[in-house]
Coordinates of N, CA and C in Angstrom, one line a residue:
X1214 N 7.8 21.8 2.5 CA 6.4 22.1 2.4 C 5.6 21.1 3.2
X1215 N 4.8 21.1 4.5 CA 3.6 20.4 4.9 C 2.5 20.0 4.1
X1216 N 2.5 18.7 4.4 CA 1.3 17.9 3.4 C 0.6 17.2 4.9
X1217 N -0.9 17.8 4.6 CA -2.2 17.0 5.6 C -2.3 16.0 4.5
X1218 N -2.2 14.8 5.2 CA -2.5 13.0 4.3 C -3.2 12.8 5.5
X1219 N -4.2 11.8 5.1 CA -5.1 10.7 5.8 C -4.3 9.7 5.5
X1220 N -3.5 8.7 6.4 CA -2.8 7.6 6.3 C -3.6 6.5 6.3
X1221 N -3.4 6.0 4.8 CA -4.2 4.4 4.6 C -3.0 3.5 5.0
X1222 N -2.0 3.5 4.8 CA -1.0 2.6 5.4 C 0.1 2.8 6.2
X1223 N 0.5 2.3 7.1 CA 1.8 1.9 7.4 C 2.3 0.4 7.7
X1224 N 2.6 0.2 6.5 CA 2.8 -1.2 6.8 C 4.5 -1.8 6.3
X1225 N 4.7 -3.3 6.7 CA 6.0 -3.4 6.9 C 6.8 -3.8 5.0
X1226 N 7.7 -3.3 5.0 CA 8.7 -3.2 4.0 C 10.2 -3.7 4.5
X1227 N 10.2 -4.4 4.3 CA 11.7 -5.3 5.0 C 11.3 -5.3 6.5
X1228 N 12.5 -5.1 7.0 CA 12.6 -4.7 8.6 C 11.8 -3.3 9.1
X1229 N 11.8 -2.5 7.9 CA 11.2 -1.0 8.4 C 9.6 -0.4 7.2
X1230 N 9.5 0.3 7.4 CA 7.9 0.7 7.1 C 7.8 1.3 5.9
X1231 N 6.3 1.3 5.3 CA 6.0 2.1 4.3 C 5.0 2.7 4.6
X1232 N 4.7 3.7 4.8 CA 3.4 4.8 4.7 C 3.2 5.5 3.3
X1233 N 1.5 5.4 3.1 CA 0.9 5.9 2.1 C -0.4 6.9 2.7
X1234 N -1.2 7.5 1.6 CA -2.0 8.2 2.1 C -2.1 8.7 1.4
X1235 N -4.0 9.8 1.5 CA -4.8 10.5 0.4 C -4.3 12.2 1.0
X1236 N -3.4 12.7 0.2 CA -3.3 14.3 0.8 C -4.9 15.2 0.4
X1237 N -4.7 15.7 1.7 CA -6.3 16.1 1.6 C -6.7 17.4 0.7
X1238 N -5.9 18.0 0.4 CA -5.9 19.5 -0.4 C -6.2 18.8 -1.8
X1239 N -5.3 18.3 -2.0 CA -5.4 17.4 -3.7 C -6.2 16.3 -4.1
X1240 N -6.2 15.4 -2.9 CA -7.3 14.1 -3.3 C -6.1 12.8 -3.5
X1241 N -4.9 13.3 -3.8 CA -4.0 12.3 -4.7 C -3.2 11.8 -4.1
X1242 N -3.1 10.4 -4.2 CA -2.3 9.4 -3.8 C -1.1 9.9 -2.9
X1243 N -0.3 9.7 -1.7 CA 1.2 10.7 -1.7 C 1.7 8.8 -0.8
X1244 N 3.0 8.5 -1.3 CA 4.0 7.7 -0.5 C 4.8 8.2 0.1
X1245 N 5.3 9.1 1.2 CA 6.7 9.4 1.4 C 7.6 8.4 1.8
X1246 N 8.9 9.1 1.3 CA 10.1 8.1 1.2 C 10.9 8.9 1.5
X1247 N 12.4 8.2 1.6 CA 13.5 8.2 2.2 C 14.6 8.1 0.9
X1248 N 15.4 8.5 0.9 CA 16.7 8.6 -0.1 C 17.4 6.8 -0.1
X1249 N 16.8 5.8 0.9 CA 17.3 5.0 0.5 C 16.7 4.5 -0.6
X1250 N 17.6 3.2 -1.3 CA 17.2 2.4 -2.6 C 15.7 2.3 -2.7
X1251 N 15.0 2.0 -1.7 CA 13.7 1.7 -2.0 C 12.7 2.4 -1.0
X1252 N 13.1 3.3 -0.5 CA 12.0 4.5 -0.1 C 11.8 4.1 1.3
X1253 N 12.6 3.1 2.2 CA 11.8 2.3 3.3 C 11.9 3.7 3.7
X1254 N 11.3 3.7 5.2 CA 11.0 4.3 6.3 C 11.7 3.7 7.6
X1255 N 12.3 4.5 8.1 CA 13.0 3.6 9.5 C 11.6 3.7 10.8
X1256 N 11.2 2.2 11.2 CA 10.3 2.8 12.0 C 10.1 3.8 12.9
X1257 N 11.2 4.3 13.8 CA 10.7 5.0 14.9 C 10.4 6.4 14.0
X1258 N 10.6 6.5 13.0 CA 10.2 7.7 11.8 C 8.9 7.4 11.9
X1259 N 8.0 6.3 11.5 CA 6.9 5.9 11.4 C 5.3 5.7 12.6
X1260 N 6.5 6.8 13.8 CA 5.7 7.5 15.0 C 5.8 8.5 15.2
X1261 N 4.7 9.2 15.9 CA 4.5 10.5 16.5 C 4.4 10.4 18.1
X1262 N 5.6 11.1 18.6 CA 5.4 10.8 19.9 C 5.6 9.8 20.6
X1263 N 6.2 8.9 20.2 CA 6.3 7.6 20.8 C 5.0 6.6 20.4
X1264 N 4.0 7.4 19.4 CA 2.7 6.0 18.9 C 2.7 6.0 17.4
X1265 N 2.8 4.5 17.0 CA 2.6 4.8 16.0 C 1.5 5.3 14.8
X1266 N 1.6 5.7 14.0 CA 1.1 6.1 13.0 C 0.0 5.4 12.5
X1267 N -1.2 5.0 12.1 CA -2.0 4.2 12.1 C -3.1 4.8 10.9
X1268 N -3.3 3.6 10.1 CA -4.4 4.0 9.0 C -5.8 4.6 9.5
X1269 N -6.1 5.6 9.2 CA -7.1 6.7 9.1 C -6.7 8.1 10.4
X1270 N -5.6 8.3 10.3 CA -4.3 9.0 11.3 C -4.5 10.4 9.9
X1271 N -4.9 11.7 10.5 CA -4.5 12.4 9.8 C -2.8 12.9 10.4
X1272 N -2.6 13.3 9.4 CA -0.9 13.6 9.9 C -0.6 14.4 9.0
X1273 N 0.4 15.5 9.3 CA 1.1 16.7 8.5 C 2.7 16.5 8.7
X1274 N 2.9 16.6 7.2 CA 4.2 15.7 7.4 C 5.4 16.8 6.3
X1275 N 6.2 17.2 6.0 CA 7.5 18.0 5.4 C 7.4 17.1 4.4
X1276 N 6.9 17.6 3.3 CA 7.3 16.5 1.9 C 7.9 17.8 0.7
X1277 N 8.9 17.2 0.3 CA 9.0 17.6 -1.6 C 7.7 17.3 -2.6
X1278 N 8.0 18.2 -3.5 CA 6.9 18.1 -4.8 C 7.3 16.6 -5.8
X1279 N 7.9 16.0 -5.4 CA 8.8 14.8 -5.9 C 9.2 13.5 -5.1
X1280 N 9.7 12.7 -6.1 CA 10.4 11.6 -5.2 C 11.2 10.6 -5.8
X1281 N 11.9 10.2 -5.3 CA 12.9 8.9 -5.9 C 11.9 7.5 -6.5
X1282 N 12.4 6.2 -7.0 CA 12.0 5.4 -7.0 C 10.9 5.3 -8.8
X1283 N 10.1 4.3 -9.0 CA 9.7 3.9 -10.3 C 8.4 5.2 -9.8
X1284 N 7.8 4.9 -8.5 CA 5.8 4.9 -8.3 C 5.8 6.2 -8.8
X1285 N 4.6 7.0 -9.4 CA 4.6 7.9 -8.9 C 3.6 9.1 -8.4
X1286 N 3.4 7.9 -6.8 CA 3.5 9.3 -5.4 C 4.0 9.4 -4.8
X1287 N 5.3 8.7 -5.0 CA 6.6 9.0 -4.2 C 7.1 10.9 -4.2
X1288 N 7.0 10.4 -3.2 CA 7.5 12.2 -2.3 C 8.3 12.1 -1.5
X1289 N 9.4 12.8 -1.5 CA 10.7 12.9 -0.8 C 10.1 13.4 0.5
X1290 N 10.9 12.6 1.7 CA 10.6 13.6 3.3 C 11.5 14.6 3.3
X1291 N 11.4 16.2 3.4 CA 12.1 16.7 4.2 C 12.3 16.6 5.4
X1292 N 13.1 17.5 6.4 CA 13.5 18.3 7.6 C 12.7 18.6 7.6
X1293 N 11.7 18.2 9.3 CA 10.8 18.7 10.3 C 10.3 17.9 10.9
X1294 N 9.3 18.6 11.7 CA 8.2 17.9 12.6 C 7.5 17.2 11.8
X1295 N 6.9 15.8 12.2 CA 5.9 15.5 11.8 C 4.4 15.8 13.2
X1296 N 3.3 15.9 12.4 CA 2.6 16.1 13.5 C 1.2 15.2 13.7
X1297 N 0.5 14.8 14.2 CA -0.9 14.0 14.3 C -1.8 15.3 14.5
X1298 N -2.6 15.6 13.4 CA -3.7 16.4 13.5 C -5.1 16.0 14.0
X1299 N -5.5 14.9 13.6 CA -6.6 13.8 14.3 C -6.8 12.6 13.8
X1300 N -8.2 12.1 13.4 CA -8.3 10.5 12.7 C -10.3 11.4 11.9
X1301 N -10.0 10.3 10.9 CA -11.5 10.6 9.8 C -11.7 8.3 10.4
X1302 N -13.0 8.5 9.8 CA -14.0 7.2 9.9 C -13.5 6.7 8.5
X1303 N -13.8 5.4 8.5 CA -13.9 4.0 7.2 C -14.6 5.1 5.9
X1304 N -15.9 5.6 7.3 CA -16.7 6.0 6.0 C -16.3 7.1 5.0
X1305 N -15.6 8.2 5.9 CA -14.7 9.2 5.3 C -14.1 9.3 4.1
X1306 N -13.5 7.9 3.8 CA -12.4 7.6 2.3 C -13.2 7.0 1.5
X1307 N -14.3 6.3 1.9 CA -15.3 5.5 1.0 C -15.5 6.1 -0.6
X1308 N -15.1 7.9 -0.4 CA -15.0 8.3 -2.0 C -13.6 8.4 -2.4
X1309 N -12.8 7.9 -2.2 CA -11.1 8.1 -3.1 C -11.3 6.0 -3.5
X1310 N -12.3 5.6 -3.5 CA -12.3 4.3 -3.5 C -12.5 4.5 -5.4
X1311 N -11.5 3.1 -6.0 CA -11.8 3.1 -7.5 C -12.5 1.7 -7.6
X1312 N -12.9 2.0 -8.8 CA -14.4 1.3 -8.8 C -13.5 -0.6 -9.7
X1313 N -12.1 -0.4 -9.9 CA -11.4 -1.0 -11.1 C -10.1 -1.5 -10.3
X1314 N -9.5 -2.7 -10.4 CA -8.3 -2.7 -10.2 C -7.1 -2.2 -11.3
X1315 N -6.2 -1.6 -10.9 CA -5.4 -1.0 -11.9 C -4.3 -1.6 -12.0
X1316 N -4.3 -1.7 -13.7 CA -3.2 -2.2 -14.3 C -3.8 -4.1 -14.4
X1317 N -4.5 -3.7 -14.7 CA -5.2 -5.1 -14.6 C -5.8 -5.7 -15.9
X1318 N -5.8 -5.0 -16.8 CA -6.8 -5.2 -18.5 C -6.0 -6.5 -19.0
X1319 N -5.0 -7.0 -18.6 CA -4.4 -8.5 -18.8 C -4.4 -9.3 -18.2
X1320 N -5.7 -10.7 -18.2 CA -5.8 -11.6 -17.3 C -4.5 -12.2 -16.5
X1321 N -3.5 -12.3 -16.9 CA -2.2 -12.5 -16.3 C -1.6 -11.4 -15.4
X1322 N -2.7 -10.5 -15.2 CA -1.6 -9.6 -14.0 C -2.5 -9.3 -13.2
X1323 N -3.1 -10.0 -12.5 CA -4.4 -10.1 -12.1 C -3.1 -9.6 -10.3
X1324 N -1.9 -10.6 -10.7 CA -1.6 -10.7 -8.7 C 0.1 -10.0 -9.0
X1325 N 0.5 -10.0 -10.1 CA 1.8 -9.1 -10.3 C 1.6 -8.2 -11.7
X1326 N 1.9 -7.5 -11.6 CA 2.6 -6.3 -12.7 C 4.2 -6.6 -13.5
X1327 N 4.3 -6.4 -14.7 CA 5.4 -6.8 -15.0 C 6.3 -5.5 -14.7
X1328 N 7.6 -5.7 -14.8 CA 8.5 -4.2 -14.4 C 8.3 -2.8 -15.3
X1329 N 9.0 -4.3 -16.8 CA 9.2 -3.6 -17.6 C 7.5 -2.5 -18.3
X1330 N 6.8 -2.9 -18.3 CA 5.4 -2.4 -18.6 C 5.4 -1.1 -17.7
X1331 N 5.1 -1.1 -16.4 CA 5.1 0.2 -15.6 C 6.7 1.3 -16.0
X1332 N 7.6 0.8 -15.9 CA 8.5 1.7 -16.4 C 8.7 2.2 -17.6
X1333 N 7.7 1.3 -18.7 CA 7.7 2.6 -20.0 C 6.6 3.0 -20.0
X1334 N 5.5 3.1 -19.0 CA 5.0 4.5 -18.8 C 5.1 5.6 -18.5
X1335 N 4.1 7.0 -18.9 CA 4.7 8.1 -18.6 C 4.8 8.0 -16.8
X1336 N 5.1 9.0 -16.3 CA 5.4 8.5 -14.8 C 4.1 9.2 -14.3
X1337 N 3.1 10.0 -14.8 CA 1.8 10.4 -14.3 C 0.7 9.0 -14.2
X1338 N 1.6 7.9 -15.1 CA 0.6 6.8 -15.4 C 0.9 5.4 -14.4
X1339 N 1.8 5.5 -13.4 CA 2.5 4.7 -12.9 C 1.7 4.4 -11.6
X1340 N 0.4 4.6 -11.5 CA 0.3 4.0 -10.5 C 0.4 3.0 -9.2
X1341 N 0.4 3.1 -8.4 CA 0.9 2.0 -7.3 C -0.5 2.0 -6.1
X1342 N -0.6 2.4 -5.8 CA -1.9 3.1 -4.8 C -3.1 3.0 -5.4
X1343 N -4.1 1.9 -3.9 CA -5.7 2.3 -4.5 C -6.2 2.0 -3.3
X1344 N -7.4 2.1 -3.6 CA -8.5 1.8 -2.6 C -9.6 1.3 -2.7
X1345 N -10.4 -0.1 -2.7 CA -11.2 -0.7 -3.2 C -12.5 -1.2 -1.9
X1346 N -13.4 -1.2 -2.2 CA -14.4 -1.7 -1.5 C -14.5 -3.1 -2.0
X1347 N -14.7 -4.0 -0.6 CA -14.7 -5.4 -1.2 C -15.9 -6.4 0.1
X1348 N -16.9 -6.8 -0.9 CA -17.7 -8.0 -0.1 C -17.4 -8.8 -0.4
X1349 N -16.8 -9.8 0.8 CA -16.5 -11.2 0.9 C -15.0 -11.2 0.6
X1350 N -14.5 -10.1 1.4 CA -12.5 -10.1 1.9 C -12.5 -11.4 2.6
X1351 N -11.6 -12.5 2.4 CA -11.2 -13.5 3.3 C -9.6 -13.8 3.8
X1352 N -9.3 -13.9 4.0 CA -8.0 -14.5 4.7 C -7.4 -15.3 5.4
X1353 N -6.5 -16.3 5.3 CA -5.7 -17.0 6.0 C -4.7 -17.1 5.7
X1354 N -4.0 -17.9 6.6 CA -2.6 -18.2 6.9 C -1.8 -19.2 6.2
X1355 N -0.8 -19.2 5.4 CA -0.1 -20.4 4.2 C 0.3 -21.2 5.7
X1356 N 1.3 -22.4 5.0 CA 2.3 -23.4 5.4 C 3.3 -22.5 6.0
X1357 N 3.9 -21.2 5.6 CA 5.3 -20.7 6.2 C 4.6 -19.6 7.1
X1358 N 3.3 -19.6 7.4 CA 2.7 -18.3 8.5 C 2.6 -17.5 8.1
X1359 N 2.3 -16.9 7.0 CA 2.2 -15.6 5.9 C 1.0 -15.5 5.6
X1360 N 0.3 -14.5 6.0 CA -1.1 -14.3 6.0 C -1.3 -13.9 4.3
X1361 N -2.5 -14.6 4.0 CA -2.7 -14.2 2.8 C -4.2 -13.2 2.4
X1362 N -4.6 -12.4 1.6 CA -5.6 -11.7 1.6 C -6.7 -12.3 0.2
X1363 N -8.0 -12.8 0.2 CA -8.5 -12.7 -1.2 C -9.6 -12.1 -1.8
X1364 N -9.5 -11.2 -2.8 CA -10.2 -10.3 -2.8 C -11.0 -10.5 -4.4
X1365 N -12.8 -11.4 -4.4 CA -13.3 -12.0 -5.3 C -13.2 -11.0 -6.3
X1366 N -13.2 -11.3 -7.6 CA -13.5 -10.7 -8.8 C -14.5 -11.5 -9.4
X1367 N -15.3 -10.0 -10.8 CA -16.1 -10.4 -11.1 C -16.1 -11.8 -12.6
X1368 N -16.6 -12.5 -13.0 CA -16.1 -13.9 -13.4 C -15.3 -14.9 -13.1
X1369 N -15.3 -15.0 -11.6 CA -15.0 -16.2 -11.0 C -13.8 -15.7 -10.7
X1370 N -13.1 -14.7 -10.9 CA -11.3 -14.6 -10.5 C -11.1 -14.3 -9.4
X1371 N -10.0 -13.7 -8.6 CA -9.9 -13.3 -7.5 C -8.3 -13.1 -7.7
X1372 N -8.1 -11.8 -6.4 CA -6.7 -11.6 -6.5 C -6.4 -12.3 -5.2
X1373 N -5.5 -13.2 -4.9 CA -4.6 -13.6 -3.7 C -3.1 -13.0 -3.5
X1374 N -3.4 -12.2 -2.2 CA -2.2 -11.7 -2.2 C -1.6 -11.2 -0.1
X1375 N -0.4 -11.3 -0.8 CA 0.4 -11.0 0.8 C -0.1 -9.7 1.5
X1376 N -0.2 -10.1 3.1 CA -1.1 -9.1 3.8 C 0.3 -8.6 4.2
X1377 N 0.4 -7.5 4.6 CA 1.8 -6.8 4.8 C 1.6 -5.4 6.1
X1378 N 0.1 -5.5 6.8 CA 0.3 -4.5 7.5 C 0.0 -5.4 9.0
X1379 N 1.6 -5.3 9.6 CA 1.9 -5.7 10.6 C 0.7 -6.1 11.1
X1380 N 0.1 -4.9 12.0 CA -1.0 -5.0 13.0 C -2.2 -5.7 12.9
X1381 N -2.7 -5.3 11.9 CA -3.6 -6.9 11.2 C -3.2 -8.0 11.4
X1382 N -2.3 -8.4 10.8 CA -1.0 -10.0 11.2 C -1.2 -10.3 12.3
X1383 N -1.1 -9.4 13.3 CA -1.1 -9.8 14.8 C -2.4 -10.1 15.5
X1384 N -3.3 -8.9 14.9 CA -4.7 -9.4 15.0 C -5.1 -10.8 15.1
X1385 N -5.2 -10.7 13.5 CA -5.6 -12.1 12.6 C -4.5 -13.1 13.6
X1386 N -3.3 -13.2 14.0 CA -2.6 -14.5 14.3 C -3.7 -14.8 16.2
X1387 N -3.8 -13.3 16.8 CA -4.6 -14.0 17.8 C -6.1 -14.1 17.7
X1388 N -6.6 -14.7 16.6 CA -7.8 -15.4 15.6 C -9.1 -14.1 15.8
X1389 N -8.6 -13.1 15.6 CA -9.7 -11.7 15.1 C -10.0 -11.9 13.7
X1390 N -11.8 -12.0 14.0 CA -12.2 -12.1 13.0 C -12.9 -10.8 11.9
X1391 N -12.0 -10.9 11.1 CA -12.2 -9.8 10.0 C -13.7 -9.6 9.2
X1392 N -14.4 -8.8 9.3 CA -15.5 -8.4 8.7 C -15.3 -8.6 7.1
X1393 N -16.3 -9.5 6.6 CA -15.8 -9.5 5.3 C -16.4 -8.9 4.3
X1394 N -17.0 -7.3 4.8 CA -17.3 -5.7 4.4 C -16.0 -4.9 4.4
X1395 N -15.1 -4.3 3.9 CA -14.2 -4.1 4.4 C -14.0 -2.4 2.7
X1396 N -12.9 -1.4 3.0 CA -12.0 -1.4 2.4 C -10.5 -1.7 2.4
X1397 N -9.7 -1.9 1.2 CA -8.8 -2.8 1.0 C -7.6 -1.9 0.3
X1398 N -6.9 -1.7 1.2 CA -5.9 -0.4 0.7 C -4.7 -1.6 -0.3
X1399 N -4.5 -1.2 -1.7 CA -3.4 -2.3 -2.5 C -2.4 -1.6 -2.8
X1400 N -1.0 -1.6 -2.8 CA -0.5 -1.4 -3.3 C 0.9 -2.1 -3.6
X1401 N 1.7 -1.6 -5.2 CA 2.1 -2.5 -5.6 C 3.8 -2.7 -4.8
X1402 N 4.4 -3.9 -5.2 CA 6.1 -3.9 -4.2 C 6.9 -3.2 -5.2
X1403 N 8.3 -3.7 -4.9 CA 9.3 -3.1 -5.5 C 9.5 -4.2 -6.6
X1404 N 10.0 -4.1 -7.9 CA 10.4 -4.7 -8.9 C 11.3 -6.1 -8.2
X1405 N 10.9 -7.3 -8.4 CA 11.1 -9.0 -7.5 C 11.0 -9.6 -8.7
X1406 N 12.0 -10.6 -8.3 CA 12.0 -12.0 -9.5 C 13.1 -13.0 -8.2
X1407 N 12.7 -14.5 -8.3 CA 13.6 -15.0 -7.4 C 15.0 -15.5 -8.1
X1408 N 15.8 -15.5 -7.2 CA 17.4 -15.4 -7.3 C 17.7 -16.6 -8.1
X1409 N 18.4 -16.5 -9.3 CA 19.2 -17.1 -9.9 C 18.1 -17.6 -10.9
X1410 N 17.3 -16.2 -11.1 CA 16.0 -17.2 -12.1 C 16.1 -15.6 -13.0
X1411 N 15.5 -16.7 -14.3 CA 15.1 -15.7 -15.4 C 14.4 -15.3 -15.6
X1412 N 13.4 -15.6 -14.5 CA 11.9 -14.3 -15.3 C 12.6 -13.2 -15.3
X1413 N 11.2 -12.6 -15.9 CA 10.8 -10.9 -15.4 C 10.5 -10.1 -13.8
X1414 N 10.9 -8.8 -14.2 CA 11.0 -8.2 -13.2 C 9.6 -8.3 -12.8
X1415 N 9.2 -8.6 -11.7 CA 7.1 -8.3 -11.2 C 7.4 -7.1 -10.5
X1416 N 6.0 -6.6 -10.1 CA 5.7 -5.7 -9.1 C 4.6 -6.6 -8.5
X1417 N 4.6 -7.3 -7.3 CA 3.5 -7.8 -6.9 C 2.8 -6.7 -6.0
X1418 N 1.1 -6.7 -6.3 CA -0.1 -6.8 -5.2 C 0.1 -7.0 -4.1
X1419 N 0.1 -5.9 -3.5 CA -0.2 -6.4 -1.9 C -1.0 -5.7 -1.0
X1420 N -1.8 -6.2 0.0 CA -2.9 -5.6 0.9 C -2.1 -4.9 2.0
X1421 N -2.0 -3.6 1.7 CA -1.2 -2.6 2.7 C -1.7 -2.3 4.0
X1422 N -3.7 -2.7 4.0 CA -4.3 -2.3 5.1 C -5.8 -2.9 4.6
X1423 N -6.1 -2.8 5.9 CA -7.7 -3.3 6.2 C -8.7 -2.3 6.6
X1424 N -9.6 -1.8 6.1 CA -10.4 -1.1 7.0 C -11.7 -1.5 7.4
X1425 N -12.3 -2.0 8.1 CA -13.8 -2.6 8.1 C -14.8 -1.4 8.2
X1426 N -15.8 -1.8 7.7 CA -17.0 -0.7 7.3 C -17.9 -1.7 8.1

């Protein structure tokens, strides 16, 4: 079955890509994915025509009613064409924007999600996908070149978190400066804890895309 999405992301997931997006019939979040372990996307999948795929890209794409993996807008890709129908403006999505960061009501999960918490939700409740309006988006660059995103909250907090959509990165590394009116496409990773350690499973925050308004 063809799904029209407005693509808020394609951004990088290991070596290969993750695309998200608002399907326009429904309003509702959709990730498609891939039958591997974690949904990646092999890039040249992640073009039409030899260009790639780019946030505010309408695109019609072969999805299942379903999908592998915890999130759930995960949608399976079928067999087919994908196609580029046109592009919508910043201003266009300005209403799928939530007014809340989600999964947030615990000052401690302000920049990760714990595993186990999202997995004993119902899976209607699992969100992963948002879209926020944000005055005063800043970002730089750590010690290891890893661009970072920070997005103020209200009583002094803020979320810091890994910027992950390539093209931005490259932007920002040849010193383009980011409007700090923006919306701020988030969404969460795959279940991470570092090697040979005992925490908990996280789902970290991460800024999938930029849009300037």
């Amino acid at each position: 079955m063809m799904s029209k999405l407005i693509c808020l992301a394609n951004s990088r997931k290991n070596n290969d890509r993750c695309i998200a997006g608002i399907e326009i019939s429904t309003g509702k979040w959709v990730r498609p994915v891939t039958r591997s372990d974690d949904g990646r996307i092999p890039v040249n999948m992640s073009q039409i025509n030899g260009r790639l795929i780019q946030p505010l890209d309408i695109v019609d794409i072969p999805l299942s009613d379903t999908g592998n993996g915890y999130e759930y807008e995960n949608r399976l890709i079928l067999r087919g064409s994908w196609k580029h129908i046109g592009r919508v403006s910043p201003m266009d999505v300005v209403c799928y924007c939530d007014d809340e960061i989600i999964h947030s009501h615990c000052h401690d999960w302000l920049n990760a999600i714990p595993y186990s918490y999202i997995s004993s939700l119902p899976r209607h409740q699992r969100r992963t996908l948002q879209i926020v309006k944000v005055d005063g988006f800043k970002t730089w660059c750590n010690n290891y070149g890893k661009w970072k995103g920070e997005i103020p909250l209200e009583g002094g907090n803020s979320l810091v978190l890994n910027v992950t959509d390539p093209e931005l990165c490259t932007k920002l590394d040849n010193d383009y400066i980011l409007s700090p009116e923006c919306l701020v496409v988030l969404s969460l990773s795959q279940p991470w804890k570092k090697r040979n350690s005992d925490d908990q499973l996280l789902c970290y925050r991460l800024v999938v895309a930029v849009l300037e308004l």
